[in-house]
Amino acid sequence: MRCKPYLPLLGLVAALVAPLAQAQTPVTQVEAWSLQKTGALGSAIYLQDRAAARATDALLASSNGTPPQGLIGWIVIPKNQGHLVRFLTGDTSNPSAAFDISVDADGRAGRVTAASDPTLPPKQRAQFNARLTAGTNLTTSDLRCAARYNAVMLDDPDSDGWLVWLLASTTESTVVPMGGHYRFHISADGKTVLKREQLSTSCLNLEKPANSVALTTSIVVAPQPLEVHVFLSLYARIPIYAVAGGKLWSVQGASITDAGAAPARR
């Protein structure tokens, strides 16, 4: 979730220059999946976000801290038990692969290699399109809880399209951004938004002191924790206790459990 200011998310120009919208927005319920599916998707989001961050660090280390000229973004592709991160150049309407970096299952980035074939296969091009499409579907009136957003693009397990998350990012290692995240269902070619969901109604940045044993939050857009809470638990390496649907839930990485009735308000 670390913000990479030198490799901005394309299609989020408005998000970068518009003032942050901090006001609470109306409550609209979002889709909630089974706990097992929610845990699996949250884990996949975390692994893709980690791979992008580690590969970016490796790319910068190979170029004395200065990003190569002409980069327009990246995509992350599952590979064996890890991921392949492809850094792209060219025009956004016709991107090409420039550099490839493999990241293993433990998050270790391999060496930077020039792409052997700059032509993106159709699915990889669609993945990049999906990223752009999601980014251009945030407006200046939307809730915005960070100056920059990171994108994660996964195959939709229920269709031939894409699931794309825009995740509020931070450069502060002790801050966990609970609010401001978005989920998009996007067509197989990456060009059409089928559904857009705002996963919180307000911004909430939680500090993670060194002696923290857990973080707590409340969820009003769903009756249970969502995949972003799984992601944030893995990212922050700390359990999250969430009040949702009249219950107290425990999120410990990919494990989501019912912890009983929600505590009464005083």
Coordinates of C-alpha atoms in Angstrom, one line a residue:
M1 CA 0.0 0.0 0.0
R2 CA 3.0 2.3 0.0
C3 CA 2.4 5.3 -2.2
K4 CA 4.8 5.5 -5.2
P5 CA 4.8 9.1 -6.3
Y6 CA 7.3 8.5 -9.0
L7 CA 5.0 5.9 -10.7
P8 CA 1.6 7.5 -10.5
L9 CA -1.6 5.6 -11.2
L10 CA -2.6 6.6 -14.7
G11 CA -6.2 7.6 -15.1
L12 CA -6.3 9.1 -11.6
V13 CA -5.2 12.6 -12.5
A14 CA -8.4 14.1 -11.0
A15 CA -7.7 12.2 -7.8
L16 CA -4.2 13.6 -7.6
V17 CA -5.1 17.3 -8.1
A18 CA -8.5 17.6 -6.6
P19 CA -9.0 18.5 -2.9
L20 CA -9.6 15.5 -0.7
A21 CA -13.2 14.9 0.0
Q22 CA -13.5 14.2 3.8
A23 CA -17.3 14.5 4.4
Q24 CA -19.4 11.5 5.1
T25 CA -21.4 10.2 2.1
P26 CA -24.8 8.5 2.1
V27 CA -24.8 4.8 3.0
T28 CA -25.2 2.4 0.1
Q29 CA -24.9 -1.3 0.8
V30 CA -22.2 -3.1 -1.2
E31 CA -22.0 -6.8 -2.2
A32 CA -20.7 -9.1 0.5
W33 CA -19.4 -12.5 -0.4
S34 CA -18.9 -15.7 1.6
L35 CA -16.3 -15.4 4.3
Q36 CA -14.1 -17.9 2.5
K37 CA -14.3 -15.9 -0.8
T38 CA -13.8 -12.6 1.1
G39 CA -10.7 -14.0 2.7
A40 CA -9.3 -15.4 -0.5
L41 CA -9.8 -12.1 -2.4
G42 CA -8.4 -10.0 0.4
S43 CA -5.3 -12.2 0.4
A44 CA -4.9 -11.9 -3.4
I45 CA -5.2 -8.1 -3.1
Y46 CA -2.4 -8.1 -0.5
L47 CA -0.1 -10.3 -2.5
Q48 CA -0.6 -8.3 -5.7
D49 CA 0.0 -5.0 -3.9
R50 CA 3.1 -6.3 -2.2
A51 CA 4.5 -7.6 -5.5
A52 CA 4.0 -4.2 -7.1
A53 CA 5.8 -2.5 -4.3
R54 CA 8.7 -4.9 -4.1
A55 CA 9.2 -4.9 -7.9
T56 CA 9.1 -1.1 -7.9
D57 CA 11.8 -1.0 -5.3
A58 CA 13.9 -3.4 -7.4
L59 CA 13.4 -1.3 -10.5
L60 CA 14.5 1.8 -8.7
A61 CA 17.5 0.1 -7.2
S62 CA 18.6 -1.0 -10.7
S63 CA 18.5 2.6 -12.0
N64 CA 20.1 4.5 -9.1
G65 CA 16.8 5.6 -7.6
T66 CA 15.5 7.2 -10.8
P67 CA 12.7 5.5 -12.7
P68 CA 13.4 4.8 -16.3
Q69 CA 12.0 7.3 -18.8
G70 CA 8.7 6.8 -20.4
L71 CA 7.0 4.4 -17.8
I72 CA 3.2 4.7 -17.8
G73 CA 2.3 2.1 -15.2
W74 CA 2.4 -1.6 -14.5
I75 CA 0.4 -4.8 -14.3
V76 CA 0.8 -7.8 -12.0
I77 CA 0.3 -11.3 -13.3
P78 CA 0.1 -14.5 -11.2
K79 CA 3.2 -16.7 -12.0
N80 CA 3.7 -20.1 -10.4
Q81 CA 3.4 -19.4 -6.7
G82 CA 4.4 -15.7 -7.1
H83 CA 3.8 -12.9 -9.5
L84 CA 5.3 -11.3 -12.6
V85 CA 5.3 -7.5 -12.5
R86 CA 5.4 -5.9 -16.0
F87 CA 6.4 -2.2 -16.3
L88 CA 4.8 -0.6 -19.3
T89 CA 5.8 2.2 -21.7
G90 CA 4.3 3.9 -24.7
D91 CA 0.8 5.5 -25.1
T92 CA -2.0 4.4 -22.7
S93 CA -4.0 3.4 -25.8
N94 CA -1.2 1.1 -27.0
P95 CA 1.0 0.1 -24.1
S96 CA 4.1 -2.0 -24.4
A97 CA 6.1 -4.1 -21.9
A98 CA 9.4 -2.6 -21.1
F99 CA 10.7 -4.4 -17.9
D100 CA 9.8 -7.6 -16.2
I101 CA 10.4 -8.5 -12.6
S102 CA 9.4 -11.8 -10.9
V103 CA 8.4 -11.7 -7.3
D104 CA 8.3 -15.0 -5.5
A105 CA 5.7 -16.3 -3.0
D106 CA 7.7 -14.8 -0.1
G107 CA 7.7 -11.4 -1.6
R108 CA 11.4 -11.4 -2.9
A109 CA 11.9 -9.6 -6.1
G110 CA 14.2 -11.1 -8.7
R111 CA 16.4 -9.3 -11.2
V112 CA 15.1 -6.6 -13.6
T113 CA 15.0 -7.9 -17.2
A114 CA 14.1 -6.2 -20.4
A115 CA 10.8 -7.6 -21.8
S116 CA 11.7 -10.1 -24.5
D117 CA 8.6 -9.2 -26.4
P118 CA 7.1 -5.7 -25.9
T119 CA 3.7 -6.7 -27.3
L120 CA 1.2 -7.3 -24.6
P121 CA -1.1 -10.4 -25.0
P122 CA -4.8 -9.4 -25.2
K123 CA -5.6 -10.3 -21.6
Q124 CA -2.7 -8.3 -20.2
R125 CA -3.8 -5.3 -22.3
A126 CA -7.4 -5.8 -21.0
Q127 CA -6.0 -5.8 -17.5
F128 CA -4.3 -2.5 -18.0
N129 CA -7.4 -1.1 -19.7
A130 CA -9.4 -2.1 -16.6
R131 CA -7.0 -0.2 -14.4
L132 CA -7.4 2.9 -16.5
T133 CA -11.2 2.6 -16.7
A134 CA -11.5 2.3 -12.9
G135 CA -9.3 5.4 -12.4
T136 CA -11.3 7.5 -14.8
N137 CA -14.5 6.7 -13.0
L138 CA -13.6 8.6 -9.9
T139 CA -14.9 12.2 -9.9
T140 CA -14.0 15.3 -7.9
S141 CA -17.2 14.8 -5.9
D142 CA -16.3 11.3 -4.7
L143 CA -15.1 10.5 -1.3
R144 CA -11.3 10.7 -1.4
C145 CA -9.2 9.8 1.6
A146 CA -5.7 9.9 0.1
A147 CA -3.8 12.1 -2.4
R148 CA -3.0 9.0 -4.4
Y149 CA -4.6 5.6 -4.9
N150 CA -3.1 2.2 -5.7
A151 CA -4.8 -0.2 -8.0
V152 CA -5.2 -4.0 -7.9
M153 CA -6.7 -5.9 -10.8
L154 CA -7.9 -9.5 -10.4
D155 CA -9.9 -11.9 -12.5
D156 CA -13.5 -11.9 -11.4
P157 CA -14.1 -15.5 -10.2
D158 CA -17.8 -15.1 -11.1
S159 CA -17.5 -13.9 -14.6
D160 CA -15.0 -13.4 -17.5
G161 CA -14.4 -9.8 -16.4
W162 CA -12.2 -8.0 -13.9
L163 CA -12.4 -6.9 -10.3
V164 CA -10.5 -3.7 -9.7
W165 CA -9.8 -2.0 -6.4
L166 CA -8.6 1.5 -5.9
L167 CA -7.0 1.6 -2.5
A168 CA -6.3 4.8 -0.6
S169 CA -2.5 4.8 0.0
T170 CA -0.2 6.2 2.6
T171 CA 3.5 6.8 2.9
E172 CA 3.4 6.6 6.7
S173 CA 4.3 3.1 8.0
T174 CA 2.2 3.5 11.2
V175 CA -1.0 4.6 9.4
V176 CA -3.7 2.1 8.3
P177 CA -6.2 3.8 6.0
M178 CA -9.6 2.1 6.8
G179 CA -11.7 4.4 4.6
G180 CA -11.8 5.6 1.0
H181 CA -11.4 2.3 -0.9
Y182 CA -13.4 1.4 -4.0
R183 CA -14.4 -1.8 -5.8
F184 CA -15.2 -2.0 -9.5
H185 CA -16.7 -4.8 -11.7
I186 CA -15.3 -4.2 -15.2
S187 CA -15.9 -6.0 -18.5
A188 CA -13.6 -8.6 -20.0
D189 CA -12.0 -6.1 -22.4
G190 CA -11.4 -3.7 -19.5
K191 CA -13.3 -0.8 -21.0
T192 CA -16.7 -0.8 -19.3
V193 CA -17.6 -0.3 -15.7
L194 CA -20.4 -2.8 -14.9
K195 CA -20.7 -1.8 -11.2
R196 CA -18.9 0.6 -8.9
E197 CA -19.0 0.2 -5.1
Q198 CA -17.7 2.6 -2.4
L199 CA -16.5 0.5 0.4
S200 CA -16.8 3.1 3.2
T201 CA -18.8 6.2 3.9
S202 CA -16.0 8.3 5.4
C203 CA -12.3 8.5 5.8
L204 CA -10.6 6.8 8.8
N205 CA -6.8 6.7 9.2
L206 CA -5.9 4.6 12.2
E207 CA -2.5 4.9 13.9
K208 CA -0.8 1.7 14.8
P209 CA 1.3 2.2 17.9
A210 CA 4.2 -0.1 18.5
N211 CA 2.3 -1.9 21.3
S212 CA -1.0 -2.4 19.5
V213 CA -2.6 -5.8 19.7
A214 CA -5.5 -5.0 17.4
L215 CA -7.3 -2.3 15.5
T216 CA -11.0 -1.6 15.7
T217 CA -13.5 -0.2 13.2
S218 CA -17.1 -0.2 12.3
I219 CA -18.7 -1.1 8.9
V220 CA -22.0 0.3 7.8
V221 CA -21.9 -0.6 4.0
A222 CA -22.1 -4.4 4.6
P223 CA -23.2 -6.8 7.3
Q224 CA -19.7 -8.3 7.6
P225 CA -16.0 -7.5 7.0
L226 CA -15.0 -7.0 3.4
E227 CA -12.0 -8.1 1.4
V228 CA -10.3 -4.7 2.1
H229 CA -10.3 -5.5 5.8
V230 CA -8.5 -8.8 5.1
F231 CA -6.0 -6.8 3.0
L232 CA -5.5 -4.2 5.7
S233 CA -5.0 -6.9 8.4
L234 CA -2.3 -8.6 6.3
Y235 CA -0.8 -5.2 5.3
A236 CA -0.6 -3.9 8.9
R237 CA 0.2 -7.4 10.3
I238 CA -2.4 -7.0 13.0
P239 CA -5.9 -8.3 13.8
I240 CA -8.9 -6.0 13.0
Y241 CA -12.0 -6.2 15.1
A242 CA -15.0 -4.8 13.2
V243 CA -18.6 -4.1 14.3
A244 CA -21.0 -4.9 11.4
G245 CA -24.5 -6.2 11.1
G246 CA -25.0 -6.2 14.8
K247 CA -22.0 -8.5 15.4
L248 CA -18.4 -8.2 16.4
W249 CA -16.1 -9.7 13.8
S250 CA -12.5 -10.8 14.1
V251 CA -10.3 -10.4 10.9
Q252 CA -6.9 -12.0 11.3
G253 CA -5.4 -12.1 7.8
A254 CA -7.6 -14.3 5.6
S255 CA -9.5 -15.7 8.6
I256 CA -12.8 -13.9 9.4
T257 CA -14.8 -15.2 12.4
D258 CA -17.9 -14.2 14.2
A259 CA -16.7 -12.9 17.6
G260 CA -20.3 -12.5 19.1
A261 CA -22.8 -9.8 19.6
A262 CA -21.6 -6.2 19.1
P263 CA -20.9 -4.4 22.3
A264 CA -23.7 -2.1 23.5
R265 CA -23.2 1.6 23.1
R266 CA -22.8 3.6 26.3

